[in-house]
Short mmCIF file of C-alpha atoms in Angstrom, two decimals:
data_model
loop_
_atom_site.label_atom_id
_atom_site.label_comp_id
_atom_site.label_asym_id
_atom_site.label_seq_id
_atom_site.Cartn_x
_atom_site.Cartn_y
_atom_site.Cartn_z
CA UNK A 22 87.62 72.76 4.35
CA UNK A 23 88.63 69.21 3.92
CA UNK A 24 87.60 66.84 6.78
CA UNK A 25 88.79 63.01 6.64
CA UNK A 26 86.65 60.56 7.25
CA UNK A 27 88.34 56.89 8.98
CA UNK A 28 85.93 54.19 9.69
CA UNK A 29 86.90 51.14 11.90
CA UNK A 30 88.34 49.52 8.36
CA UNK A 31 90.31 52.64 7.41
CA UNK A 32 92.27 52.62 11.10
CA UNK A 33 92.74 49.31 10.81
CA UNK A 34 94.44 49.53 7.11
CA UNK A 35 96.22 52.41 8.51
CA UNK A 36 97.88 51.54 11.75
CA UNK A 37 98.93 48.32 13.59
CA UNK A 38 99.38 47.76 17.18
CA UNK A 39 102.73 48.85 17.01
CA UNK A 40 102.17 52.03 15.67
CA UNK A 41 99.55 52.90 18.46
CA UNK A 42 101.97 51.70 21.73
CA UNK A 43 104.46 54.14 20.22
CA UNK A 44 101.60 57.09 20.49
CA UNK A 45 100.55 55.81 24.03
CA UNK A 46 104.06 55.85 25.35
CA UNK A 47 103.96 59.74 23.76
CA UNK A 48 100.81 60.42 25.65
CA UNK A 49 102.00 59.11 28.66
CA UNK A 50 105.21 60.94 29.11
CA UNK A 51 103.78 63.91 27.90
CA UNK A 52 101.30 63.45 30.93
CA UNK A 53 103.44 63.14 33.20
CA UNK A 54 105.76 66.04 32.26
CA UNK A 55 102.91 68.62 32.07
CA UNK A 56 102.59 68.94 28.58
CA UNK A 57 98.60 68.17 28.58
CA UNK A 58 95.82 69.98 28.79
CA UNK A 59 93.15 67.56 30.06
CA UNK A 60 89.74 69.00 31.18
CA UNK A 61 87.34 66.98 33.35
CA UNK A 62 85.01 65.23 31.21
CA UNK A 63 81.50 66.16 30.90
CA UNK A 64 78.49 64.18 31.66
CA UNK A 65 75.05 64.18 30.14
CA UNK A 66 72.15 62.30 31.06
CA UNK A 67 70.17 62.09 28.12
CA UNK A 68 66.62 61.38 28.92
CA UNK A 69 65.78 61.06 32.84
CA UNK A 70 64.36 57.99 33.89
CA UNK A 71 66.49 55.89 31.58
CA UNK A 72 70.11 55.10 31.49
CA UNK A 73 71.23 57.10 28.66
CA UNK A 74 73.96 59.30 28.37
CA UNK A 75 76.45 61.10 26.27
CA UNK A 76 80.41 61.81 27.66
CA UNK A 77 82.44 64.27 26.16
CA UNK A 78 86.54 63.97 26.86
CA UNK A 79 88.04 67.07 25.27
CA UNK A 80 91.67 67.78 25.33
CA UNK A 81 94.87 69.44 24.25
CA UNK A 82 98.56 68.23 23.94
CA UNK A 83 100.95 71.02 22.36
CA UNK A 84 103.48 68.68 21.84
CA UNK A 85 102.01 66.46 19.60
CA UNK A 86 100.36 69.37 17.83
CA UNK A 87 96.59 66.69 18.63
CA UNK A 88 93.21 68.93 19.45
CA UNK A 89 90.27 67.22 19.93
CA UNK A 90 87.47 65.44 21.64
CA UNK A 91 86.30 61.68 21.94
CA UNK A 92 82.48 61.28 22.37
CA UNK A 93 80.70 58.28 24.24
CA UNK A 94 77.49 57.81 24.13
CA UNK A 95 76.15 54.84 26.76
CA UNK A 96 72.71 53.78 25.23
CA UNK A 97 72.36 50.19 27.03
CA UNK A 98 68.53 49.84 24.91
CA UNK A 99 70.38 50.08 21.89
CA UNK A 100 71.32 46.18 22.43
CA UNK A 101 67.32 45.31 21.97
CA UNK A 102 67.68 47.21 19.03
CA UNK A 103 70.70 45.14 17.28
CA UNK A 104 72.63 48.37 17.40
CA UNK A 105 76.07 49.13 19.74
CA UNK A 106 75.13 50.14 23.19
CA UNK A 107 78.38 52.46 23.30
CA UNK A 108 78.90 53.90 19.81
CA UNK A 109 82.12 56.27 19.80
CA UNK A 110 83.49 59.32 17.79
CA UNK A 111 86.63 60.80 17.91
CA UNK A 112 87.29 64.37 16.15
CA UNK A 113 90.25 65.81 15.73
CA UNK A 114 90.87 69.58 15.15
CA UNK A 115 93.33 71.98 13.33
CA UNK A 116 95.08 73.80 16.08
CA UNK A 117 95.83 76.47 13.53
CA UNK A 118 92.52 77.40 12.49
CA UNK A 119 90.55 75.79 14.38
CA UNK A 120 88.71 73.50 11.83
CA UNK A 121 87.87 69.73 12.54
CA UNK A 122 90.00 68.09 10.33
CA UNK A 123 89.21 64.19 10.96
CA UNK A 124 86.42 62.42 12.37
CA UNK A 125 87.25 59.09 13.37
CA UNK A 126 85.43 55.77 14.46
CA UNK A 127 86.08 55.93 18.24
CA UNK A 128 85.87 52.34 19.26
CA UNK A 129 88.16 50.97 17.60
CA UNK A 130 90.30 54.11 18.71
CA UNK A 131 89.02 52.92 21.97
CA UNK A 132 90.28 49.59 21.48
CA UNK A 133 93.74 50.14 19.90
CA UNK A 134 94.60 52.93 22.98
CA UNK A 135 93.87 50.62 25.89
CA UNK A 136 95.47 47.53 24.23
CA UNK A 137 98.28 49.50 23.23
CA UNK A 138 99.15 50.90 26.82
CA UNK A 139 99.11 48.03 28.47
CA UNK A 140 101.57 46.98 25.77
CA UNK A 141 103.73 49.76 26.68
CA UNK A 142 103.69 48.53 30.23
CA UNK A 143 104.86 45.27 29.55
CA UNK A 144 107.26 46.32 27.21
CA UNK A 145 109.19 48.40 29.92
CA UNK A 146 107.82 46.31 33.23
CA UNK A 147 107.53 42.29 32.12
CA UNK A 148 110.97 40.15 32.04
CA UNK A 149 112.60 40.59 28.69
CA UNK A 150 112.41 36.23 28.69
CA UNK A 151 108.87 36.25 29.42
CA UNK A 152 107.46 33.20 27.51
CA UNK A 153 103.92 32.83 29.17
CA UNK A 154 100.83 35.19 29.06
CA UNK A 155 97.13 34.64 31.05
CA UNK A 156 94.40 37.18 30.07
CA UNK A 157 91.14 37.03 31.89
CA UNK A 158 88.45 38.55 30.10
CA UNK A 159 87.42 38.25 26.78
CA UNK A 160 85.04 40.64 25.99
CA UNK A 161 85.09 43.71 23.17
CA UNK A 162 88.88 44.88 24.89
CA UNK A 163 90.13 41.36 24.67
CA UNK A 164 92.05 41.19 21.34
CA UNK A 165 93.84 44.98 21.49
CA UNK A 166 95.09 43.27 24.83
CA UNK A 167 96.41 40.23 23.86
CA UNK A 168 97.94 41.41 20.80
CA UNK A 169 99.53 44.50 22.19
CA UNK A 170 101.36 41.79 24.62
CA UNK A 171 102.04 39.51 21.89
CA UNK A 172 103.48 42.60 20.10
CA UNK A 173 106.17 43.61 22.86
CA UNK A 174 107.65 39.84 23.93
CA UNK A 175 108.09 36.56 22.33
CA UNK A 176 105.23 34.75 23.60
CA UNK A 177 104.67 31.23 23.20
CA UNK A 178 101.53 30.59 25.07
CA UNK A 179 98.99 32.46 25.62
CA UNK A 180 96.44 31.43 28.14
CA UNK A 181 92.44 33.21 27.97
CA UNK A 182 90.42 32.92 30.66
CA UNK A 183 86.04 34.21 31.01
CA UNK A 184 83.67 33.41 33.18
CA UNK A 185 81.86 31.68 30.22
CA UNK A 186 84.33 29.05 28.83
CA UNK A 187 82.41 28.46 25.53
CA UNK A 188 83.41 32.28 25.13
CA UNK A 189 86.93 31.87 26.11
CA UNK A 190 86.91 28.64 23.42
CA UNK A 191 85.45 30.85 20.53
CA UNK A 192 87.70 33.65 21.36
CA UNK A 193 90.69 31.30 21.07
CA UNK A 194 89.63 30.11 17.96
CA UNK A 195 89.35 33.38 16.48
CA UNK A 196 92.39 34.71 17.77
CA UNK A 197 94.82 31.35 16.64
CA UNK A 198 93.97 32.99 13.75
CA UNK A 199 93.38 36.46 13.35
CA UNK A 200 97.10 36.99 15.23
CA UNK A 201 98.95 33.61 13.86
CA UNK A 202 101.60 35.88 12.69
CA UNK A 203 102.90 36.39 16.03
CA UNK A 204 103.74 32.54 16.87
CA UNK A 205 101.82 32.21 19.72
CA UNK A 206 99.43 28.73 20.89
CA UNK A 207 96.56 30.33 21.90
CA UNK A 208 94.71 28.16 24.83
CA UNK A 209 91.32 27.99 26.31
CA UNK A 210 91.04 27.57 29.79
CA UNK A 211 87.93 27.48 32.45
CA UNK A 212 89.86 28.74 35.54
CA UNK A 213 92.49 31.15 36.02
CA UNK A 214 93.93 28.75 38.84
CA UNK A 215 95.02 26.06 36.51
CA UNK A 216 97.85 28.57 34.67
CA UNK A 217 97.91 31.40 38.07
CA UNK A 218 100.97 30.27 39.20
CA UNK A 219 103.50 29.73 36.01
CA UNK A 220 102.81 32.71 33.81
CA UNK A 221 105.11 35.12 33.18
CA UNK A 222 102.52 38.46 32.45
CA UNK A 223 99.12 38.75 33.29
CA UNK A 224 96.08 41.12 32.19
CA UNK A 225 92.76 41.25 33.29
CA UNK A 226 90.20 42.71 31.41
CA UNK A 227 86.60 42.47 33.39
CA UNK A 228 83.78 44.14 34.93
CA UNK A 229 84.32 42.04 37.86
CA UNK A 230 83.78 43.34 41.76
CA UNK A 231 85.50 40.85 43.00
CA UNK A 232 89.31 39.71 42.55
CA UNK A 233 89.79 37.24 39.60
CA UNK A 234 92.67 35.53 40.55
CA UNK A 235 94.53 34.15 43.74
CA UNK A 236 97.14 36.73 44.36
CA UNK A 237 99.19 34.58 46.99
CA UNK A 238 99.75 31.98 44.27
CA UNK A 239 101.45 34.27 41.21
CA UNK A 240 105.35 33.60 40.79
CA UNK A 241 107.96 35.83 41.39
CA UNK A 242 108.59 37.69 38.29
CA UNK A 243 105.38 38.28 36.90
CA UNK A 244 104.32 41.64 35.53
CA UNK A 245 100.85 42.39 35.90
CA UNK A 246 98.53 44.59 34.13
CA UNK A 247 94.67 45.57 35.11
CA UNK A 248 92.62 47.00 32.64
CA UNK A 249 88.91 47.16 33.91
CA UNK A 250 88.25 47.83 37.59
CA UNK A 251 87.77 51.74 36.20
CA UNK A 252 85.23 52.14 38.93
CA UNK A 253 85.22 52.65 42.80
CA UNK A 254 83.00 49.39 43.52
CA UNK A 255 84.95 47.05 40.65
CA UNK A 256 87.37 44.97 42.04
CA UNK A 257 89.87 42.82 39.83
CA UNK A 258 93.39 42.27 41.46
CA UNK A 259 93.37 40.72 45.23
CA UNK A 260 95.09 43.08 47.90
CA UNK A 261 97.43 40.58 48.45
CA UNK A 262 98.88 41.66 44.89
CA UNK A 263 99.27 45.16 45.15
CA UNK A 264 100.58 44.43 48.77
CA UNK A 265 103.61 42.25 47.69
CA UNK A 266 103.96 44.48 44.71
CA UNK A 267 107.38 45.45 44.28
CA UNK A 268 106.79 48.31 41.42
CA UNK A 269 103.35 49.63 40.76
CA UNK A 270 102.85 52.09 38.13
CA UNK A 271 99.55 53.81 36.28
CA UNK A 272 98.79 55.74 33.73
CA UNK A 273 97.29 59.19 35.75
CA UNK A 274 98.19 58.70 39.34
CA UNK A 275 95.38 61.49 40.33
CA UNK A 276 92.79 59.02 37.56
CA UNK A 277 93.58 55.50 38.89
CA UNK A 278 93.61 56.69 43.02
CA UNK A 279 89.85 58.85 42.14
CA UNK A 280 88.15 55.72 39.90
CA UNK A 281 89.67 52.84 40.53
CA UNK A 282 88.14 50.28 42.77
CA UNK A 283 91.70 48.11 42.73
CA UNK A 284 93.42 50.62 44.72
CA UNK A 285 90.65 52.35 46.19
CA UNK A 286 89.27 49.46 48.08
CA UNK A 287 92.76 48.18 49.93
CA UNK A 288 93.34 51.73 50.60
CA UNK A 289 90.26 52.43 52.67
CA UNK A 290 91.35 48.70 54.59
CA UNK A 291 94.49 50.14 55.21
CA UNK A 292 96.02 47.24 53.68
CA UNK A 293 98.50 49.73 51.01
CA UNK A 294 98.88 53.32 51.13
CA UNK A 295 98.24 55.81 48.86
CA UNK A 296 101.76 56.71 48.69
CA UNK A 297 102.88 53.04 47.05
CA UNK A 298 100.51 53.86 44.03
CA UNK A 299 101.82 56.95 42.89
CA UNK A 300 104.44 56.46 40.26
CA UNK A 301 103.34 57.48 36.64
CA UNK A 302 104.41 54.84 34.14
CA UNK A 303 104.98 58.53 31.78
CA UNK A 304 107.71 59.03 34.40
CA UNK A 305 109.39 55.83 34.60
CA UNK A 306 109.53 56.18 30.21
CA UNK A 307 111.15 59.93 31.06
CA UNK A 308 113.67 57.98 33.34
CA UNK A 309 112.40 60.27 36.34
CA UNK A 310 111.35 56.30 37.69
CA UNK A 311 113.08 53.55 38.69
CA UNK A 312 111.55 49.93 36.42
CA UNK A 313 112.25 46.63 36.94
CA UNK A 314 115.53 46.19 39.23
CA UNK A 315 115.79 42.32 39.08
CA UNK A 316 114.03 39.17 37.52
CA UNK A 317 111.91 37.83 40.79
CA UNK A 318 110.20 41.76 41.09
CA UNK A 319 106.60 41.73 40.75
CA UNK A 320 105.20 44.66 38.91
CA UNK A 321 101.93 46.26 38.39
CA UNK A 322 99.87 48.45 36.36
CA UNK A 323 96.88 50.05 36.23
CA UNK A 324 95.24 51.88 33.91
CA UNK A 325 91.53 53.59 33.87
CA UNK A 326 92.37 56.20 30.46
CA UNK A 327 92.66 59.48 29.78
CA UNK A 328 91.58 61.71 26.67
CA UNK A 329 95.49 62.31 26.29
CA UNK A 330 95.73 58.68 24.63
CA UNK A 331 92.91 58.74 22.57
CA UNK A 332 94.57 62.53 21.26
CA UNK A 333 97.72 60.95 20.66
CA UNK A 334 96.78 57.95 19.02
CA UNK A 335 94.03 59.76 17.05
CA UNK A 336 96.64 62.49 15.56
CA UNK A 337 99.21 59.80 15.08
CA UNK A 338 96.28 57.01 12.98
CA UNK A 339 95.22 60.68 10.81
CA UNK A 340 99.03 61.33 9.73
CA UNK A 341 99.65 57.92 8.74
CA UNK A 342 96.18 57.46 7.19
CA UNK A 343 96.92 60.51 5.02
CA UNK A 344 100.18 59.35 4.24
CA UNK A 345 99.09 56.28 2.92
CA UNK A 346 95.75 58.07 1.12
CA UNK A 347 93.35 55.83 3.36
CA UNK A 348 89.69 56.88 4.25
CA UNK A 349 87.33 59.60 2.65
CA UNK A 350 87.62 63.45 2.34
CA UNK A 351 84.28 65.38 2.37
CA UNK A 352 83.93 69.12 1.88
CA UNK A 353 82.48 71.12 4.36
#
């Protein structure tokens, strides 16, 4: 048996952002109507006394024909040793005979599938005129993000934001170029404050525990998405937010109400209910939902993944990789 081998280059030559919010928006609807079979994923501490471990997030989606698993290994000593402190592998198996039939490089995977669904979001949640983007974070997610939102609207400035400005600078830099083709002035700024209250979409993208922005001060109109908080202590949008909130929507209602610390936190204050969190953005692209109703709603979404995107976006980067003869077969 053939198995086809994609590195980070060979995904990249295959697909483009585009390509990957389509799968996402597949994942999610097939989510929400049923059509996965998503296991709890397993955890394995490695070697006691250290912080080591290995996460397997195996899956099935019928639909879309995609068997497989994504593997994370967390190996924070790795960074002493000049080597990735979360290396990633996703494989992908023949659901007729049960072969693996692709291993991919799972970061970038990573990458592309949480950049992409918050694209998605927007796309079907942000005001069609929406001129003016903020992201907060600019870490390894970053760039998936602000593309992916690039991707879906006409921006024409787009605002980054980190805790460490000279980061936010260099980020800008690289980014003015790497995604010139979209049009889009790039800007450096130290505080989310100075932009907060004029953009038109925001993401965050941080480890943070506490909010990173002043939710009294957003506009009406803004769409909102939150990408880290995928904990029960981390903490990026202000209860204010989700309590003014005229739409929220995640990816897995029964993921984002068990992990995340954004809803979990207000909810044990009593400040929302449970009840205004649970609308699946898979529902609202089935039309089971109600979006956007008018252009001063503020909308929301949260997203902590699920091995159905990374399935999905995996199957759909190995057909197109084929089709175009990218990567390496080996024999097995």
């Amino acid at each position: 048996m053939e198995i086809l081998i994609l590195r980070e280059e060979d995904i990249l030559e295959a697909v483009d952002i585009k390509d990957i919010i389509e799968a996402d928006k597949e994942a999610l609807k097939n989510y929400s109507n049923g059509g996965s079979d998503i296991p709890l994923r397993t955890v394995i501490d490695v070697d006691k006394g250290s912080s080591s471990t290995a996460i397997f997030m195996p899956g099935f989606i019928k639909d879309k024909n995609a068997l497989g698993m994504k593997i994370i290994d967390i190996y924070p000593e790795n960074i002493e040793k000049g080597l990735v402190s979360a290396p990633s592998t996703m494989i992908l198996i023949d659901k007729e005979n049960g072969f693996v039939k692709a291993i991919l490089d799972g970061t970038i995977l990573t990458r592309l599938r949480t950049g992409a669904v918050s694209g998605a979001a927007t796309e079907v949640l942000a005001n069609e005129d929406a001129k003016t983007f903020l992201l907060i974070g600019t870490g390894g997610q970053a760039s998936t993000q602000l593309e992916a939102v690039l991707a879906v609207r006409d921006i024409e400035k787009a605002y980054v934001c980190d805790v460490n400005y000279e980061r936010a600078k260099k980020f800008a830099e690289e980014m003015n170029e790497r995604l010139k083709k979209y049009g889009a002035e790039i800007i450096p700024i130290a505080n989310s404050d100075e932009v907060i209250g004029e953009v038109d979409i925001i993401t965050t993208v941080t480890t943070a525990k506490r909010p990173v922005f002043d939710g009294n001060k957003v506009k009406k109109g803004v769409h909102i998405n939150s990408v880290g908080s995928y904990t029960p202590d981390m903490q990026e949008t202000p209860p204010e937010l989700l309590v003014k909130a005229d739409k929220i929507f995640t990816d897995t209602n029964e993921g984002v109400i068990e992990e995340a610390g954004d809803v979990i936190i207000p909810i044990s204050e009593g400040k929302i209910s449970k009840e205004k969190i649970e609308h699946e953005l898979g529902d609202l692209l089935l039309g089971k939902e109600v979006g956007r109703e008018s252009k001063d709603e503020i909308t929301w979404f949260k997203t902590v993944g699920f091995a159905g995107l990374d399935l999905v976006a995996g199957e759909r980067i190995y057909q197109l990789a084929k089709e175009k003869g990218i990567g390496r077969n080996i024999e097995m």
